PDB file of C-alpha atoms in Angstrom:
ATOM      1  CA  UNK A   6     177.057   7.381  57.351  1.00  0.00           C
ATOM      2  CA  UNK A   7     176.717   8.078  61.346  1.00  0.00           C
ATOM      3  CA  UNK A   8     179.384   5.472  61.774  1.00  0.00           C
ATOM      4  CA  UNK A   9     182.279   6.965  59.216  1.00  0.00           C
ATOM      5  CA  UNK A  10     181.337  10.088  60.943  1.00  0.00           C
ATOM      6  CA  UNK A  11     181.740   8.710  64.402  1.00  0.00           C
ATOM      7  CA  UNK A  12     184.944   6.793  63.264  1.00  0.00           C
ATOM      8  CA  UNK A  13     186.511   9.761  61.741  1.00  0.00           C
ATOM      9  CA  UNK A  14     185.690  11.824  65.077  1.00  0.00           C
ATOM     10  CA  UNK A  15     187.339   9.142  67.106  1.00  0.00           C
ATOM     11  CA  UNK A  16     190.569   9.167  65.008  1.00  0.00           C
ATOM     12  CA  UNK A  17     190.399  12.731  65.343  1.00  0.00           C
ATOM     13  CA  UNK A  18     190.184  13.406  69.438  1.00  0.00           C
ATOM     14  CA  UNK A  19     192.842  10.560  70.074  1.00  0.00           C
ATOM     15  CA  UNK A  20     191.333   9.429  72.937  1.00  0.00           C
ATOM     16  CA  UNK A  21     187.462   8.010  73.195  1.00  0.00           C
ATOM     17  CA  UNK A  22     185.348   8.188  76.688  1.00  0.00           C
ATOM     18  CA  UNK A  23     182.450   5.740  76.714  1.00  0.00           C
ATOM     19  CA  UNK A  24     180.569   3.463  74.020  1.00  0.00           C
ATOM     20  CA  UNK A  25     180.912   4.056  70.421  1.00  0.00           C
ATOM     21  CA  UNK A  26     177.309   2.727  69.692  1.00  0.00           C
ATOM     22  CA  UNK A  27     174.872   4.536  67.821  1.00  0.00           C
ATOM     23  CA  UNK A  28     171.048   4.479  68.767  1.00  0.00           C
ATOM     24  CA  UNK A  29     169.159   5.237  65.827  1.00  0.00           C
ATOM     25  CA  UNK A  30     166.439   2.989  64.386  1.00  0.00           C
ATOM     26  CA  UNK A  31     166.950   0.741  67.307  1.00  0.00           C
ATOM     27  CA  UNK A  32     165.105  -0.301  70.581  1.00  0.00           C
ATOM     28  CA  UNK A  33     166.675   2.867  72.584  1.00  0.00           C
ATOM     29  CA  UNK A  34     166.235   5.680  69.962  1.00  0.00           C
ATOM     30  CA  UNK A  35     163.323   3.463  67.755  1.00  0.00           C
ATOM     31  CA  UNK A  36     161.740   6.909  65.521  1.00  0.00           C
ATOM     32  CA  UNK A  37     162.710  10.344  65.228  1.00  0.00           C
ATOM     33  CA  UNK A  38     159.872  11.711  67.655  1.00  0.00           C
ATOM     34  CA  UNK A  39     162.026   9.630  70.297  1.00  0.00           C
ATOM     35  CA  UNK A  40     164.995  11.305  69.394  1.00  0.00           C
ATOM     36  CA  UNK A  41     163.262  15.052  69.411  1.00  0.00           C
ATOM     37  CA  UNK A  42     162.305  14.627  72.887  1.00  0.00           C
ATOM     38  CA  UNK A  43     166.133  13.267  74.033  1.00  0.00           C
ATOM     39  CA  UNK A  44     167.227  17.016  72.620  1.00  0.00           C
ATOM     40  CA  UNK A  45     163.777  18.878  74.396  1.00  0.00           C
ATOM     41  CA  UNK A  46     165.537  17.047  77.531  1.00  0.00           C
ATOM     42  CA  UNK A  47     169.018  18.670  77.140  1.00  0.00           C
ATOM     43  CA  UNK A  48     167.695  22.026  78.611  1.00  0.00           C
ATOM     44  CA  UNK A  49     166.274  20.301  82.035  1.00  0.00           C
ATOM     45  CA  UNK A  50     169.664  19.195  82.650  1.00  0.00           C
ATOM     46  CA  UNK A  51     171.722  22.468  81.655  1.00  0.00           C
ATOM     47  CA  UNK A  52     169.632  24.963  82.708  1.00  0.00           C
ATOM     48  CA  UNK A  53     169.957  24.218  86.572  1.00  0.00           C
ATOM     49  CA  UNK A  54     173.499  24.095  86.068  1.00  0.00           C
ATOM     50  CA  UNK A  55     173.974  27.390  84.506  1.00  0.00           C
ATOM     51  CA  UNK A  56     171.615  29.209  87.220  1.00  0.00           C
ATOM     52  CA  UNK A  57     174.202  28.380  89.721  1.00  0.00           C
ATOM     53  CA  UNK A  58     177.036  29.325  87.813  1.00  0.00           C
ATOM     54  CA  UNK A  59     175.147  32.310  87.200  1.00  0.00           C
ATOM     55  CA  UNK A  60     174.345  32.666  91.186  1.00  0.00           C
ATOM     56  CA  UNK A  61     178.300  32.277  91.669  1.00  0.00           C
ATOM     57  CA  UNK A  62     178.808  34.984  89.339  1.00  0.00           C
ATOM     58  CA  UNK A  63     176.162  37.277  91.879  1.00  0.00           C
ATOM     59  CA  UNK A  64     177.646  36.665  95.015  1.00  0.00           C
ATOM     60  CA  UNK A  65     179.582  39.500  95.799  1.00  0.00           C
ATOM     61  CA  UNK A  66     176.720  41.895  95.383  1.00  0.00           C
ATOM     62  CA  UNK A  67     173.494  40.320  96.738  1.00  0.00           C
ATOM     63  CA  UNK A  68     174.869  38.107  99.773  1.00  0.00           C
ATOM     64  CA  UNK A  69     178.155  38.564 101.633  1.00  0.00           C
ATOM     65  CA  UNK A  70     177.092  35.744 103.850  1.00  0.00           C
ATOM     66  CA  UNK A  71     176.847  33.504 101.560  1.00  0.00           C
ATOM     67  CA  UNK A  72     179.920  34.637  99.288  1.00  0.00           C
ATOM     68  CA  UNK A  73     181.958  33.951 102.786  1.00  0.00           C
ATOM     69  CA  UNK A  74     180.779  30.782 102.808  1.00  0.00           C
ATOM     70  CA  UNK A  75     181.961  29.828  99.295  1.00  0.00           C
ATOM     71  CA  UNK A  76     185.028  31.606  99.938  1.00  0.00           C
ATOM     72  CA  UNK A  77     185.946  29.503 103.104  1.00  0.00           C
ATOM     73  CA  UNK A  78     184.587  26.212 101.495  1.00  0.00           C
ATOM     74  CA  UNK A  79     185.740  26.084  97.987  1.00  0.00           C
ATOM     75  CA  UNK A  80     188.377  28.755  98.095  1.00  0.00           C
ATOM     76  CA  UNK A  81     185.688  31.394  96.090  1.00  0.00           C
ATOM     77  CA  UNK A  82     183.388  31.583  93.930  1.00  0.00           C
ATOM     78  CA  UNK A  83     185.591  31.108  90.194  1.00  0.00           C
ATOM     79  CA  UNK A  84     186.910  27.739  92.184  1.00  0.00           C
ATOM     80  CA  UNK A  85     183.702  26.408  92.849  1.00  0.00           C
ATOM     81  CA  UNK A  86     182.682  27.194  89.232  1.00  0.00           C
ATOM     82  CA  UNK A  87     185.339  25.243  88.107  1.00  0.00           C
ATOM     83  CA  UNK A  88     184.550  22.190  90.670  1.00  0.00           C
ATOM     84  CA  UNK A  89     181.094  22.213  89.222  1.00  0.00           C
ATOM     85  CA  UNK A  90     181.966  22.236  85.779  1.00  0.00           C
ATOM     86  CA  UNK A  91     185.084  19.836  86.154  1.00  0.00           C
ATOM     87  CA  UNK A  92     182.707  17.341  87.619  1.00  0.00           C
ATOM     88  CA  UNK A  93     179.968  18.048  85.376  1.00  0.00           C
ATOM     89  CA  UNK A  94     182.110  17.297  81.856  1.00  0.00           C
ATOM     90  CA  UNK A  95     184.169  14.625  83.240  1.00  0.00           C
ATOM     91  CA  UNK A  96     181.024  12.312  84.295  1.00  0.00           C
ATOM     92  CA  UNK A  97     177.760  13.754  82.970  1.00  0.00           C
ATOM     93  CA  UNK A  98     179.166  12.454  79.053  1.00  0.00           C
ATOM     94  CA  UNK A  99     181.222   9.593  79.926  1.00  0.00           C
ATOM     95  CA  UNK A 100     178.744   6.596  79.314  1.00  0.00           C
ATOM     96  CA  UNK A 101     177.567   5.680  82.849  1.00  0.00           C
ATOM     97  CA  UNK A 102     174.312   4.885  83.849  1.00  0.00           C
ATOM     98  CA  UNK A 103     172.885   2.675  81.425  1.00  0.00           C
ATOM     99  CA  UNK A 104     172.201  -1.037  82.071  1.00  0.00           C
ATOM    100  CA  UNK A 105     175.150  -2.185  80.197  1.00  0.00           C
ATOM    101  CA  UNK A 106     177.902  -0.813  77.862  1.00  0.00           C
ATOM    102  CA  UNK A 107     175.810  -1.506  74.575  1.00  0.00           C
ATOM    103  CA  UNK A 108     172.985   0.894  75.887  1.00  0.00           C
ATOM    104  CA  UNK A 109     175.566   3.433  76.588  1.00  0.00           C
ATOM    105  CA  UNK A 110     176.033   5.019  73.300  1.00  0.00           C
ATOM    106  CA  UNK A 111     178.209   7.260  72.017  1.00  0.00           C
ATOM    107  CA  UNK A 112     174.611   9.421  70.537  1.00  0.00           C
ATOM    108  CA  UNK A 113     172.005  11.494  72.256  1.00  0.00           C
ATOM    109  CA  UNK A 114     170.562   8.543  73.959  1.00  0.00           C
ATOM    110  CA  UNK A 115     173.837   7.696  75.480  1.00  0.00           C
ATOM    111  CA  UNK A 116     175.199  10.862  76.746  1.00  0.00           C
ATOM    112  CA  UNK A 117     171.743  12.018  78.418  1.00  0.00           C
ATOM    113  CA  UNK A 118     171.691   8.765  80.314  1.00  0.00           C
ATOM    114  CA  UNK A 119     174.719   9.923  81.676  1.00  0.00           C
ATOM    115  CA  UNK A 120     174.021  13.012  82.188  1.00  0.00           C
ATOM    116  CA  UNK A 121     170.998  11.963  83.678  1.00  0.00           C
ATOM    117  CA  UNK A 122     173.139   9.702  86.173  1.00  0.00           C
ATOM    118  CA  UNK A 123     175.076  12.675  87.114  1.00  0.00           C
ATOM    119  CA  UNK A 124     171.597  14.599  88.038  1.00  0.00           C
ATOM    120  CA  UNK A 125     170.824  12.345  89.894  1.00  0.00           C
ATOM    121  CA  UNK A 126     173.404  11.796  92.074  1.00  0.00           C
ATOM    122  CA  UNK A 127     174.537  15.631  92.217  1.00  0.00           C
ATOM    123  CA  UNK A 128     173.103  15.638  95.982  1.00  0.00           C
ATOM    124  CA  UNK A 129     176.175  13.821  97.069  1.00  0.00           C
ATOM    125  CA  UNK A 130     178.811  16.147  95.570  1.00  0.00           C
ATOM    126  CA  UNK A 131     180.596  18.370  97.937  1.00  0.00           C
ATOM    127  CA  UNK A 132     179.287  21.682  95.725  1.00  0.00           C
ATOM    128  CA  UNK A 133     175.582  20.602  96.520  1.00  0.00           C
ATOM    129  CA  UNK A 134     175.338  23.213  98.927  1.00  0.00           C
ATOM    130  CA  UNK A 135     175.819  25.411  96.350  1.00  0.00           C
ATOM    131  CA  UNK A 136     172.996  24.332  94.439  1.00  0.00           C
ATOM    132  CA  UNK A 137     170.487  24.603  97.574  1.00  0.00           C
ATOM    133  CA  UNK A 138     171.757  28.216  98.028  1.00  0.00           C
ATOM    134  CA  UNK A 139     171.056  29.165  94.375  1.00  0.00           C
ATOM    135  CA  UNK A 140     167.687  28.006  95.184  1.00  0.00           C
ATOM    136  CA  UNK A 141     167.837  24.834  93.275  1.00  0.00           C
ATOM    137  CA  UNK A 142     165.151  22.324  93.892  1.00  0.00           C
ATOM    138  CA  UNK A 143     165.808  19.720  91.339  1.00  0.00           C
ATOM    139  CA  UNK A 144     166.341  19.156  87.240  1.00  0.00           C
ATOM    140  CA  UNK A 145     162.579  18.516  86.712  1.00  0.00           C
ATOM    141  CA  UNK A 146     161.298  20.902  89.444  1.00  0.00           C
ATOM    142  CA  UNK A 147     159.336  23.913  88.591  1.00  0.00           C
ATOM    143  CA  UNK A 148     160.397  26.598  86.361  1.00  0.00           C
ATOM    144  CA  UNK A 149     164.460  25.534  85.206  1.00  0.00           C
ATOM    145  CA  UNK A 150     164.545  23.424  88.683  1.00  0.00           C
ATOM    146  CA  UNK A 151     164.087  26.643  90.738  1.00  0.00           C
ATOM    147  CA  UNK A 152     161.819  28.149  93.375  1.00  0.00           C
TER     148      UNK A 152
END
């Protein structure tokens, strides 16, 4: 069952961030269509996110202006990579943003709200520059959230 499995995984890692509830058959995840369209949603969240770690990786050879910015701001481009991603995996999976801890989840459901929460608050981080200069326009705008 999903809840030996989630037990065993638990035991396993040692150390547990966020709710342990599962959402399937419920009010958050009630059919399997539901659930479908929480994985379609992964890709809005991820793909913005790797376009400006792929725009880090560019730097060098298509804008020396900008690559001096990164370098004087977050020591270069490999350290603001790891800013991003630091962030990214230590609060876009850790539970937040649902109404209360039950809704939180451990399953699909639970981990896109908070990855969802992390979206949307990713114009407060100190690396959102970074994202304007990749040409990021949001997680839901145009094609991948880019002009």
């Amino acid at each position: 069952s999903a809840h030996s499995i989630l037990h065993r995984t638990q035991k396993a890692v040692g150390r547990w961030v966020g709710s342990a509830m599962i959402h399937v058959g419920d009010r958050n995840v009630p059919n399997a269509l539901v659930f479908i369209d929480k994985y379609n949603q992964v890709a809005s969240i991820l793909n913005p996110v790797v376009r400006v770690l792929e725009f880090l990786d560019t730097l060098e050879r298509s804008s020396r202006g900008v690559a001096g910015f990164v370098e004087q701001t977050f020591g270069g481009a490999e350290q603001a990579k790891k800013l991003i991603l630091a962030d990214f995996f230590r609060s876009a999976f850790d539970g937040s943003g649902a109404d209360n801890f039950f809704d939180a989840g451990s399953c699909i459901d639970g981990r896109l709200t908070s990855a969802w929460n992390w979206c949307s608050t990713v114009e407060k981080k100190p690396f959102f520059s970074v994202f304007l200069l990749s040409g990021f326009v949001g997680f839901n705008g145009g094609p991948e959230g880019f002009n």
